[in-house]
PDB file of C-alpha atoms in Angstrom:
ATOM      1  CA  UNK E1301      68.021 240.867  24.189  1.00  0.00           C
ATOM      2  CA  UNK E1302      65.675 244.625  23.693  1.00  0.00           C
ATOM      3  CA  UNK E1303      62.580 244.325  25.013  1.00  0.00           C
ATOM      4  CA  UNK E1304      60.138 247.145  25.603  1.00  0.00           C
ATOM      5  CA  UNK E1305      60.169 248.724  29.299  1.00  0.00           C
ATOM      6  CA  UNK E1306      57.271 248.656  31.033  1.00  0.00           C
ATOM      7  CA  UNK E1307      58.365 252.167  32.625  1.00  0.00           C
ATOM      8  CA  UNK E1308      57.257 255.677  31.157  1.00  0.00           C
ATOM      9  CA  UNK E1309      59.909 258.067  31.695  1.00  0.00           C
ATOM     10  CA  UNK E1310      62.331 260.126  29.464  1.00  0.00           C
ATOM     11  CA  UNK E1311      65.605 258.377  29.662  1.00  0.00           C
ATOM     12  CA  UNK E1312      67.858 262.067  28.171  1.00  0.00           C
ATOM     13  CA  UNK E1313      66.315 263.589  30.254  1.00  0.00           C
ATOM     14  CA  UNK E1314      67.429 261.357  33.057  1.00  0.00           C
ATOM     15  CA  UNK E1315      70.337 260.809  31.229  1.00  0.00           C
ATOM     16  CA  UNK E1316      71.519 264.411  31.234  1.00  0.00           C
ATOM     17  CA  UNK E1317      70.142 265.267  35.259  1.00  0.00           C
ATOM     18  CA  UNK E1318      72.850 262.704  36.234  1.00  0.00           C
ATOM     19  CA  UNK E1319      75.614 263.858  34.297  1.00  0.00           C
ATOM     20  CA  UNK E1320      74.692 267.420  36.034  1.00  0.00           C
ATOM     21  CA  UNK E1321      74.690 266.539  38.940  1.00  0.00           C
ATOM     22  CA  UNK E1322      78.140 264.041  38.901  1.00  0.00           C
ATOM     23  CA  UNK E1323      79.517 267.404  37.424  1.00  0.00           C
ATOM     24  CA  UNK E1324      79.103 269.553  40.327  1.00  0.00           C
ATOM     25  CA  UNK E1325      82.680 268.996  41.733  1.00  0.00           C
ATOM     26  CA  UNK E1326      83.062 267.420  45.213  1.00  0.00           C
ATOM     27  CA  UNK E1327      83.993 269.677  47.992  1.00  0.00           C
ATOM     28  CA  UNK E1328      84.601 266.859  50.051  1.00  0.00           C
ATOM     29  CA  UNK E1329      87.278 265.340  46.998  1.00  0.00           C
ATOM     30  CA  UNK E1330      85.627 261.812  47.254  1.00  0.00           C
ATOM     31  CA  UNK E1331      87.510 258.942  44.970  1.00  0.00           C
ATOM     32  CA  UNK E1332      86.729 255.482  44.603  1.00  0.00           C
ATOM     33  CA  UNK E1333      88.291 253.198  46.863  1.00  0.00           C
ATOM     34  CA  UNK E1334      87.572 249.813  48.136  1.00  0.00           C
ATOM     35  CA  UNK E1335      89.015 248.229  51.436  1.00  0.00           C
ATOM     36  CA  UNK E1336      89.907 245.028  51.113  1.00  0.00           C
ATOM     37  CA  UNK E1337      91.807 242.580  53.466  1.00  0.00           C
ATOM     38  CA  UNK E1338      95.319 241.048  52.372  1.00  0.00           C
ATOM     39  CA  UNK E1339      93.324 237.556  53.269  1.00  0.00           C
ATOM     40  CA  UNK E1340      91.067 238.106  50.918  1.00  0.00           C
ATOM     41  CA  UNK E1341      93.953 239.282  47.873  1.00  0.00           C
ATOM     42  CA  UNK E1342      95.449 236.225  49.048  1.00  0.00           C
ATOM     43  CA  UNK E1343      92.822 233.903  47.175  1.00  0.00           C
ATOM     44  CA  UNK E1344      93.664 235.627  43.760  1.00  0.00           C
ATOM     45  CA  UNK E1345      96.975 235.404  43.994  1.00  0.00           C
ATOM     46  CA  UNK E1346      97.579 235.558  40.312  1.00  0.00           C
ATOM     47  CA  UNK E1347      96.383 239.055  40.267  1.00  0.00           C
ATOM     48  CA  UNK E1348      99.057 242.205  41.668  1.00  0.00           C
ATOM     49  CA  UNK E1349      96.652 244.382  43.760  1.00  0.00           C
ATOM     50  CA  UNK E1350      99.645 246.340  44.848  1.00  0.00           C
ATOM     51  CA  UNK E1351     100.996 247.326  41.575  1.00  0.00           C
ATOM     52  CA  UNK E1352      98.279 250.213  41.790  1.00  0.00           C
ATOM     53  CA  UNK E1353      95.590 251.734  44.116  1.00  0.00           C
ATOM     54  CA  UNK E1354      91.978 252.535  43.351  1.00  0.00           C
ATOM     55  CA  UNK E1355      90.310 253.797  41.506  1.00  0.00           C
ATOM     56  CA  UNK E1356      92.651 252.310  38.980  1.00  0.00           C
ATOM     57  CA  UNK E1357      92.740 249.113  40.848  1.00  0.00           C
ATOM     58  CA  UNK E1358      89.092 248.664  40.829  1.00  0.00           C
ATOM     59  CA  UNK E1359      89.020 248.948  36.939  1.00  0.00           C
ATOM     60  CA  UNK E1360      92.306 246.701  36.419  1.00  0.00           C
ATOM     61  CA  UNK E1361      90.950 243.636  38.758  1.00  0.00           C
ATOM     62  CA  UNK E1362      87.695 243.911  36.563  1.00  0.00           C
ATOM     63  CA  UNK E1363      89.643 243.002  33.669  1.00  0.00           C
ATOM     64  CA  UNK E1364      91.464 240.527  34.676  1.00  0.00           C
ATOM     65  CA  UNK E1365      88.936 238.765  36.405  1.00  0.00           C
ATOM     66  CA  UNK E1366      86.735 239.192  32.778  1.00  0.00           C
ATOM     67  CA  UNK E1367      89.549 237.400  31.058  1.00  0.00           C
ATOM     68  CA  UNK E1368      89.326 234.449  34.171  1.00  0.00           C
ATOM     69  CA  UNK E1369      85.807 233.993  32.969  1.00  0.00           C
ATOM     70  CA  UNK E1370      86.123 234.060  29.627  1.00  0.00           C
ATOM     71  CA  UNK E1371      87.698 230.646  29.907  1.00  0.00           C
ATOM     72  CA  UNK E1372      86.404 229.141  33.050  1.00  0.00           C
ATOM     73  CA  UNK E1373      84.121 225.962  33.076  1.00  0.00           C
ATOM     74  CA  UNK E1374      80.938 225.880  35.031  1.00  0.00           C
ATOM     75  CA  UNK E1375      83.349 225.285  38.615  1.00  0.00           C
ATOM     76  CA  UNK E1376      85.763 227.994  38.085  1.00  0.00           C
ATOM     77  CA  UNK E1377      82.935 230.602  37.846  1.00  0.00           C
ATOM     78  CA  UNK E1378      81.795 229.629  40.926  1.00  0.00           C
ATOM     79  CA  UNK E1379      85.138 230.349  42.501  1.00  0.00           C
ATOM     80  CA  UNK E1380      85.724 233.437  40.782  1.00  0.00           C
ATOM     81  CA  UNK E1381      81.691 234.755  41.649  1.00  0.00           C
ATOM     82  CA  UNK E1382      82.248 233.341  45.503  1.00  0.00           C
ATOM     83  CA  UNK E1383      85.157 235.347  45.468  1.00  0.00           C
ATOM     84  CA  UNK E1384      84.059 238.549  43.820  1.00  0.00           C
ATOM     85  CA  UNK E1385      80.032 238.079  45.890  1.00  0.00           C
ATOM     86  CA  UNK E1386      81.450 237.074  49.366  1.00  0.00           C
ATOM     87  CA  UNK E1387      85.182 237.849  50.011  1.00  0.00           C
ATOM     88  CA  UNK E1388      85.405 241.109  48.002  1.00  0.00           C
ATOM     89  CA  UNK E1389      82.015 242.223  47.682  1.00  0.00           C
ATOM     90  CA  UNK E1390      81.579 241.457  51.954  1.00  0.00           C
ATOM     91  CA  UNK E1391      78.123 240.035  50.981  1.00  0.00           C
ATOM     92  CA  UNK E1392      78.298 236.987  53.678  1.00  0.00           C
ATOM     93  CA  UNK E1393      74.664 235.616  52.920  1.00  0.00           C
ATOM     94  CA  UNK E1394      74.598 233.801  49.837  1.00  0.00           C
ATOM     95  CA  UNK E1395      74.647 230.227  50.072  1.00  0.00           C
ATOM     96  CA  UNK E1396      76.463 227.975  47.211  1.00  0.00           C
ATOM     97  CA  UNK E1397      73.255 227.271  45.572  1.00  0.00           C
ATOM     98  CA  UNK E1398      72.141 231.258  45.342  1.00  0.00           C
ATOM     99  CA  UNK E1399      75.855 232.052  43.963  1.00  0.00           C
ATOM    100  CA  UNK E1400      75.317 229.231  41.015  1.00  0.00           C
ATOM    101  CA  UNK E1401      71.740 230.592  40.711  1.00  0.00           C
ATOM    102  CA  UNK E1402      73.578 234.077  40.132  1.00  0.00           C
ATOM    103  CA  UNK E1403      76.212 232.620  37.527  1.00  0.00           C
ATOM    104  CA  UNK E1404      73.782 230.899  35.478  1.00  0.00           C
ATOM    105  CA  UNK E1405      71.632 234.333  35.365  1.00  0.00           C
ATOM    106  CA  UNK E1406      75.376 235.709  34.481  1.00  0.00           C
ATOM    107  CA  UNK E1407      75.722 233.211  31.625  1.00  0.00           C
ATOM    108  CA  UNK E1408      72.909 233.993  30.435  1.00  0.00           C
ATOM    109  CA  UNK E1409      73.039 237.722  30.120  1.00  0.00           C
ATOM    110  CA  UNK E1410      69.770 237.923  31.840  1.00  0.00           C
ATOM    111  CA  UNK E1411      69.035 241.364  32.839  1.00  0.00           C
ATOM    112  CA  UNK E1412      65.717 240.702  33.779  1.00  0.00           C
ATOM    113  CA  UNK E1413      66.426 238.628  36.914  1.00  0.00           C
ATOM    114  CA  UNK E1414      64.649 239.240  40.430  1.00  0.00           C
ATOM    115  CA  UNK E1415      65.532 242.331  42.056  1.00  0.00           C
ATOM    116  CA  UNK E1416      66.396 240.120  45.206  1.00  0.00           C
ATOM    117  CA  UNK E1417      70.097 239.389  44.851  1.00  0.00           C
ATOM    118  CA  UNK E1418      70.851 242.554  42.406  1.00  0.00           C
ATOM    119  CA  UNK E1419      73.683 244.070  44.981  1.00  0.00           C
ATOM    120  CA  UNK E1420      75.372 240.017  44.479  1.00  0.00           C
ATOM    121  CA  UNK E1421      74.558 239.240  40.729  1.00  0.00           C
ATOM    122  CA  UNK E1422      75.693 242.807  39.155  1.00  0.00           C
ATOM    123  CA  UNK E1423      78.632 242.175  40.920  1.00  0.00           C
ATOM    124  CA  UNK E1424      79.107 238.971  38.944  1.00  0.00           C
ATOM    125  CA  UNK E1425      77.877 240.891  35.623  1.00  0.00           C
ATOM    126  CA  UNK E1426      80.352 243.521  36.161  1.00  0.00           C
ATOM    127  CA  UNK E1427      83.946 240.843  35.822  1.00  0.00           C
ATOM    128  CA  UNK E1428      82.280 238.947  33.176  1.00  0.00           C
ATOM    129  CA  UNK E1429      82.264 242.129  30.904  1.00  0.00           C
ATOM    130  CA  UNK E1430      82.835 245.526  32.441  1.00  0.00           C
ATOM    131  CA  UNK E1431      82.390 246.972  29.433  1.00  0.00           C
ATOM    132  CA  UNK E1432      78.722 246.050  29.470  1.00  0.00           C
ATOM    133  CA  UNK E1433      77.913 245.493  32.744  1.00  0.00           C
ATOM    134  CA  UNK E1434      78.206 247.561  35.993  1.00  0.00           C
ATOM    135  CA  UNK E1435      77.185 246.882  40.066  1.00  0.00           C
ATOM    136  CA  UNK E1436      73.907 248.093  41.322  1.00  0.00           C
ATOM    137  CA  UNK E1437      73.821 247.945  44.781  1.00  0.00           C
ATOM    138  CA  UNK E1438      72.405 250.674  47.410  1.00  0.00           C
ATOM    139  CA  UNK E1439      74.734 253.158  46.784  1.00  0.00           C
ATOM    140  CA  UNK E1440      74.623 253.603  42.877  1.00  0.00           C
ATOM    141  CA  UNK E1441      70.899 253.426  44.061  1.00  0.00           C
ATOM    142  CA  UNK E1442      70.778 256.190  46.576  1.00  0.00           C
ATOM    143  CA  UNK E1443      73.015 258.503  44.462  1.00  0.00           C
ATOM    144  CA  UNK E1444      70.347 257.953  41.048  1.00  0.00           C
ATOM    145  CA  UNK E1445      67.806 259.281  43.439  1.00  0.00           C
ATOM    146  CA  UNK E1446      69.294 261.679  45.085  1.00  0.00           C
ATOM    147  CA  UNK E1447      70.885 263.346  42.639  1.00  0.00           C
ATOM    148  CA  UNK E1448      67.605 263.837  40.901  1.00  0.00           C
ATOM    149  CA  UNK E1449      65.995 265.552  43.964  1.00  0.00           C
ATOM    150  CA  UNK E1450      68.997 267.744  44.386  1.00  0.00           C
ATOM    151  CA  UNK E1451      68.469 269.168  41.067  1.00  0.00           C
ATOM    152  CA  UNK E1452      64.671 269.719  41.656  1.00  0.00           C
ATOM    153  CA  UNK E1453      63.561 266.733  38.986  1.00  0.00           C
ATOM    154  CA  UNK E1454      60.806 263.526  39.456  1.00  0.00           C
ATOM    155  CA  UNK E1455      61.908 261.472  36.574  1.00  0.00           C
ATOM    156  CA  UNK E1456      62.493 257.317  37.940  1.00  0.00           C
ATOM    157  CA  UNK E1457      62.557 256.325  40.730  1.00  0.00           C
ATOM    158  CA  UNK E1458      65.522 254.098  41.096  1.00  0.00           C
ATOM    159  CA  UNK E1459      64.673 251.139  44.008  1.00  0.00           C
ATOM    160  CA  UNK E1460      67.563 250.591  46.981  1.00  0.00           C
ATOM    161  CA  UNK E1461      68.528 247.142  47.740  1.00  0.00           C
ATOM    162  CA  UNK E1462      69.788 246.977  51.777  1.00  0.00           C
ATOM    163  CA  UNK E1463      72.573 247.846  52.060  1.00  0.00           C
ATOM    164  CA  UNK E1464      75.045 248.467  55.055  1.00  0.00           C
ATOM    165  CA  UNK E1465      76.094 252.263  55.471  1.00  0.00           C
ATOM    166  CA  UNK E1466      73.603 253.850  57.919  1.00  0.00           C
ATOM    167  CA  UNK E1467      72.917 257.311  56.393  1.00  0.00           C
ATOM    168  CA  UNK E1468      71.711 254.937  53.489  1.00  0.00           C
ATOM    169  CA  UNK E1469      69.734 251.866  54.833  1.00  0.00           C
ATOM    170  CA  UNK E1470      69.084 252.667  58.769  1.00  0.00           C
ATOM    171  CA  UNK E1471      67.797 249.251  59.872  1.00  0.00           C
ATOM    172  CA  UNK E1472      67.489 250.159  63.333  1.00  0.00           C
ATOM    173  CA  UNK E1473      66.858 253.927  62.962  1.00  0.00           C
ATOM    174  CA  UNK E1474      64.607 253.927  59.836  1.00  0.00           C
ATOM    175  CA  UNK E1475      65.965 257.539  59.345  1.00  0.00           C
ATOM    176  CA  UNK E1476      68.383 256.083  56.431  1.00  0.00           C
ATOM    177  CA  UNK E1477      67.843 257.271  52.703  1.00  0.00           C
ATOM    178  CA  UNK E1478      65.979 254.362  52.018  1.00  0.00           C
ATOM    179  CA  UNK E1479      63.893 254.948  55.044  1.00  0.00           C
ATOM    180  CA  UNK E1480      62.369 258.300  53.999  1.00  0.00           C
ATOM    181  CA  UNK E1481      62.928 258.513  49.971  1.00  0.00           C
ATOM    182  CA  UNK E1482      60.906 255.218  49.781  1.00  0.00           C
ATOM    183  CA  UNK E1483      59.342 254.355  45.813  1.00  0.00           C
ATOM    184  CA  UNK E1484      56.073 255.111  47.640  1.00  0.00           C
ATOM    185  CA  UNK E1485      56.962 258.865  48.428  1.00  0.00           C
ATOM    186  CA  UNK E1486      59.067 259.384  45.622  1.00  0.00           C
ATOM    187  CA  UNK E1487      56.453 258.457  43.824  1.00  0.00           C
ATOM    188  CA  UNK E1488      54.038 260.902  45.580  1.00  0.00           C
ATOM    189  CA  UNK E1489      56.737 263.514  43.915  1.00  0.00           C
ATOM    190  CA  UNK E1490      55.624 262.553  40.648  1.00  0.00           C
ATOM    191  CA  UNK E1491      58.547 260.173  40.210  1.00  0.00           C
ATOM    192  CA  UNK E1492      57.953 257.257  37.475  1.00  0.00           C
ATOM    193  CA  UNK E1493      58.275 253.973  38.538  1.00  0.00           C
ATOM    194  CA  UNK E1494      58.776 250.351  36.849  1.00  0.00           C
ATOM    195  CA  UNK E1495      58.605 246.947  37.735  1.00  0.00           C
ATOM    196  CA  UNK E1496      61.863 245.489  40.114  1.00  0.00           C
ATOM    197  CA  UNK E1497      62.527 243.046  37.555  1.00  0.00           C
ATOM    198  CA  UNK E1498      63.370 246.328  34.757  1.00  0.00           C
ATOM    199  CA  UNK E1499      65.504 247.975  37.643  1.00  0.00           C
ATOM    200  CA  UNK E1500      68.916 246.513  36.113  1.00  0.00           C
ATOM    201  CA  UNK E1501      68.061 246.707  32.150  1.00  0.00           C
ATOM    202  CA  UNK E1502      67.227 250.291  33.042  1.00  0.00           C
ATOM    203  CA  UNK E1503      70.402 251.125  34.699  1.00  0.00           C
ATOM    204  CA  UNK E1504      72.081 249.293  31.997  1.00  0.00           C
ATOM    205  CA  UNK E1505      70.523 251.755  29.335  1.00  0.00           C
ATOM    206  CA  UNK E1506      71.126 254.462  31.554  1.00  0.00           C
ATOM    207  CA  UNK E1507      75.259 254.032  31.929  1.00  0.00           C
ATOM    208  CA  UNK E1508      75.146 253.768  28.372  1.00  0.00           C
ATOM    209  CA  UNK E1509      73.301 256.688  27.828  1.00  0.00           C
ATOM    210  CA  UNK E1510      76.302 258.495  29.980  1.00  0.00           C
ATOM    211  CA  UNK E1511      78.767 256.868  28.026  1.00  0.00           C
ATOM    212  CA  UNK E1512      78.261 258.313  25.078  1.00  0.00           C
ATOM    213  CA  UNK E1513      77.340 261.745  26.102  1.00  0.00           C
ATOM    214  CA  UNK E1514      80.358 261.844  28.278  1.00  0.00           C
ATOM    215  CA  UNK E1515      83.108 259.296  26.713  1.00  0.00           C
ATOM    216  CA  UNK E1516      83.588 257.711  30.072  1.00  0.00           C
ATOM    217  CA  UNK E1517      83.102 254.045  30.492  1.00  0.00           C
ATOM    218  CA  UNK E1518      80.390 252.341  32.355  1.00  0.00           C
ATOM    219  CA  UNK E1519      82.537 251.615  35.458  1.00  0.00           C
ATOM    220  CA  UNK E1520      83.992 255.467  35.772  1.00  0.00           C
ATOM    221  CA  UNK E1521      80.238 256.097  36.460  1.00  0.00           C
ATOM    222  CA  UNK E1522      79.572 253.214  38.635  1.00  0.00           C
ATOM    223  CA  UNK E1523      82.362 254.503  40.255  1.00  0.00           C
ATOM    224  CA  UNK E1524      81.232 257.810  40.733  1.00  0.00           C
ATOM    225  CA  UNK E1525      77.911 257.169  42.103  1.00  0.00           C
ATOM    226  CA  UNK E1526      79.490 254.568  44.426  1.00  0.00           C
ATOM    227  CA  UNK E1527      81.399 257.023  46.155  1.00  0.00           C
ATOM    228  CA  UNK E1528      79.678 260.257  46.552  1.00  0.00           C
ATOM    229  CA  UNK E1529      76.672 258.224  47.715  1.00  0.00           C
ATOM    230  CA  UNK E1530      76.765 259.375  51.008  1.00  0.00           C
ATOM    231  CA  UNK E1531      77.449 263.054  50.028  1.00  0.00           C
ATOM    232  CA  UNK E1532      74.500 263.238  48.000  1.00  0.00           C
ATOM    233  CA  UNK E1533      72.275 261.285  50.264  1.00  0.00           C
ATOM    234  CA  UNK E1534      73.294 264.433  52.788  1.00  0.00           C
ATOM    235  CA  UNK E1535      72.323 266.930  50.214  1.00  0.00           C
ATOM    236  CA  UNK E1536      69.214 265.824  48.998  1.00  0.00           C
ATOM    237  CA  UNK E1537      68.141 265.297  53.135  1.00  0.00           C
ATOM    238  CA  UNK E1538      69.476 269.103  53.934  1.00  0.00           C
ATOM    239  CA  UNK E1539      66.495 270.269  51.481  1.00  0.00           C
ATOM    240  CA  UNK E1540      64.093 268.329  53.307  1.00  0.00           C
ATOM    241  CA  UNK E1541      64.875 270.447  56.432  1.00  0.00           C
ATOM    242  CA  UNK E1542      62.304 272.730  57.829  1.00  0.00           C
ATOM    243  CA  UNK E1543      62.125 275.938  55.960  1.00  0.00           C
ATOM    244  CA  UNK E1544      63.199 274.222  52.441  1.00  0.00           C
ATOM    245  CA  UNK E1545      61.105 273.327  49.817  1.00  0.00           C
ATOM    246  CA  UNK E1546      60.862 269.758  48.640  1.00  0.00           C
ATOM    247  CA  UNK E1547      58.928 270.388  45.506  1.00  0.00           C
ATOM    248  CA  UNK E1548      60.491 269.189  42.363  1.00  0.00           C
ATOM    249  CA  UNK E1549      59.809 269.798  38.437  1.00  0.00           C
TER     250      UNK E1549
END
């Protein structure tokens, strides 16, 4: 359901500062890819992870699992979200009750859910329709922002659930991404900011935005900012050496 956004930003604008920056080609060749354990391939046994590898993989388990859902009662989704939450998404903390919690928000296409539990329930979004839906998680997070301060712009500021890679989230450190490009400094940038609870319907409108500028579906773009996440947290901290500016439009 459309309902007006409380933030005040412009959304092209946005739209075409990621696409820019996702364009600038890799030197470092990152692709998507995904480890995951044969125990864990072993409790979907009706799907072939090793007919193909990721990134192709990644968009072919999507769809099947979207077709599992499409006819699963109330139990079955709770298998198929356990599985996708805790055994392939590694999130270990949910308890049964949060994961049904998560696949009634699901059922409900309610993009307006706490931002607690975003990194779990997107996952869930993304295999009920992947042509919809996509995973926000501290990655996709880190990349929105940092791409925007490697091209010198202050348009949203994008909020970063924890997450486990330490040049992102540096619990013990605090010297991750997270730690330093806080929504409090990026704000002090002149970044617009929203309430949590907007942070998914916004990236929502945003990866459709991309799509049809660019023609690539929602998950190529997930995708994307997935895995250069760490090479554009890197960037965006190089300018913030001494001696470089960290000014932006």
């Amino acid at each position: 359901p459309e309902r007006r956004l409380m933030a005040n930003f412009d959304m092209q604008e946005l739209s075409r500062t990621i696409i820019e920056g996702l364009s600038i080609k890799s030197p470092l060749q990152h692709e998507y890819s995904w480890a995951v354990s044969d125990a864990t391939w072993s409790k979907l046994p009706e799907f072939d992870h090793t007919s193909v590898k990721d990134p192709e993989r990644n968009i072919a388990l999507k769809k099947h699992l979207a077709q599992c859902w499409a006819t699963a009662d109330d139990e079955q989704k709770y298998k198929i979200a356990k599985w996708v939450v805790r055994d392939w998404g590694g999130v270990l903390g949910n308890s049964e009750a949060t994961i049904k919690r998560h696949v009634k928000l699901v059922d409900a296409e309610d993009v307006d859910g706490p931002f607690e539990g975003i990194a779990s329930y997107s996952k869930i979004f993304s295999i009920k329709d992947p042509e919809q839906y996509a995973i926000y998680d501290a990655r996709v997070a880190t990349s929105l922002n940092a791409i925007q301060l490697i091209q010198r712009k202050a348009i949203f500021a994008f909020p970063i659930p924890p997450g486990r890679n330490t040049e992102i989230d540096g619990s013990k450190t605090k010297q991750g991404f997270s730690d330093i490009y806080t929504r409090r400094h990026l704000r002090s940038l002149g970044f617009s900011v929203a309430p949590r609870r907007e942070t998914y319907r916004i990236y929502l409108e945003l990866l459709r935005q991309l799509e049809a500028a660019t023609g690539r579906p929602i998950v190529t773009s997930e995708m994307q900012l997935f895995s250069r996440a760490v090479e554009f947290s890197k960037a965006a901290r190089a300018q913030r050496s001494p001696g470089v500016s960290e000014a932006v439009a």
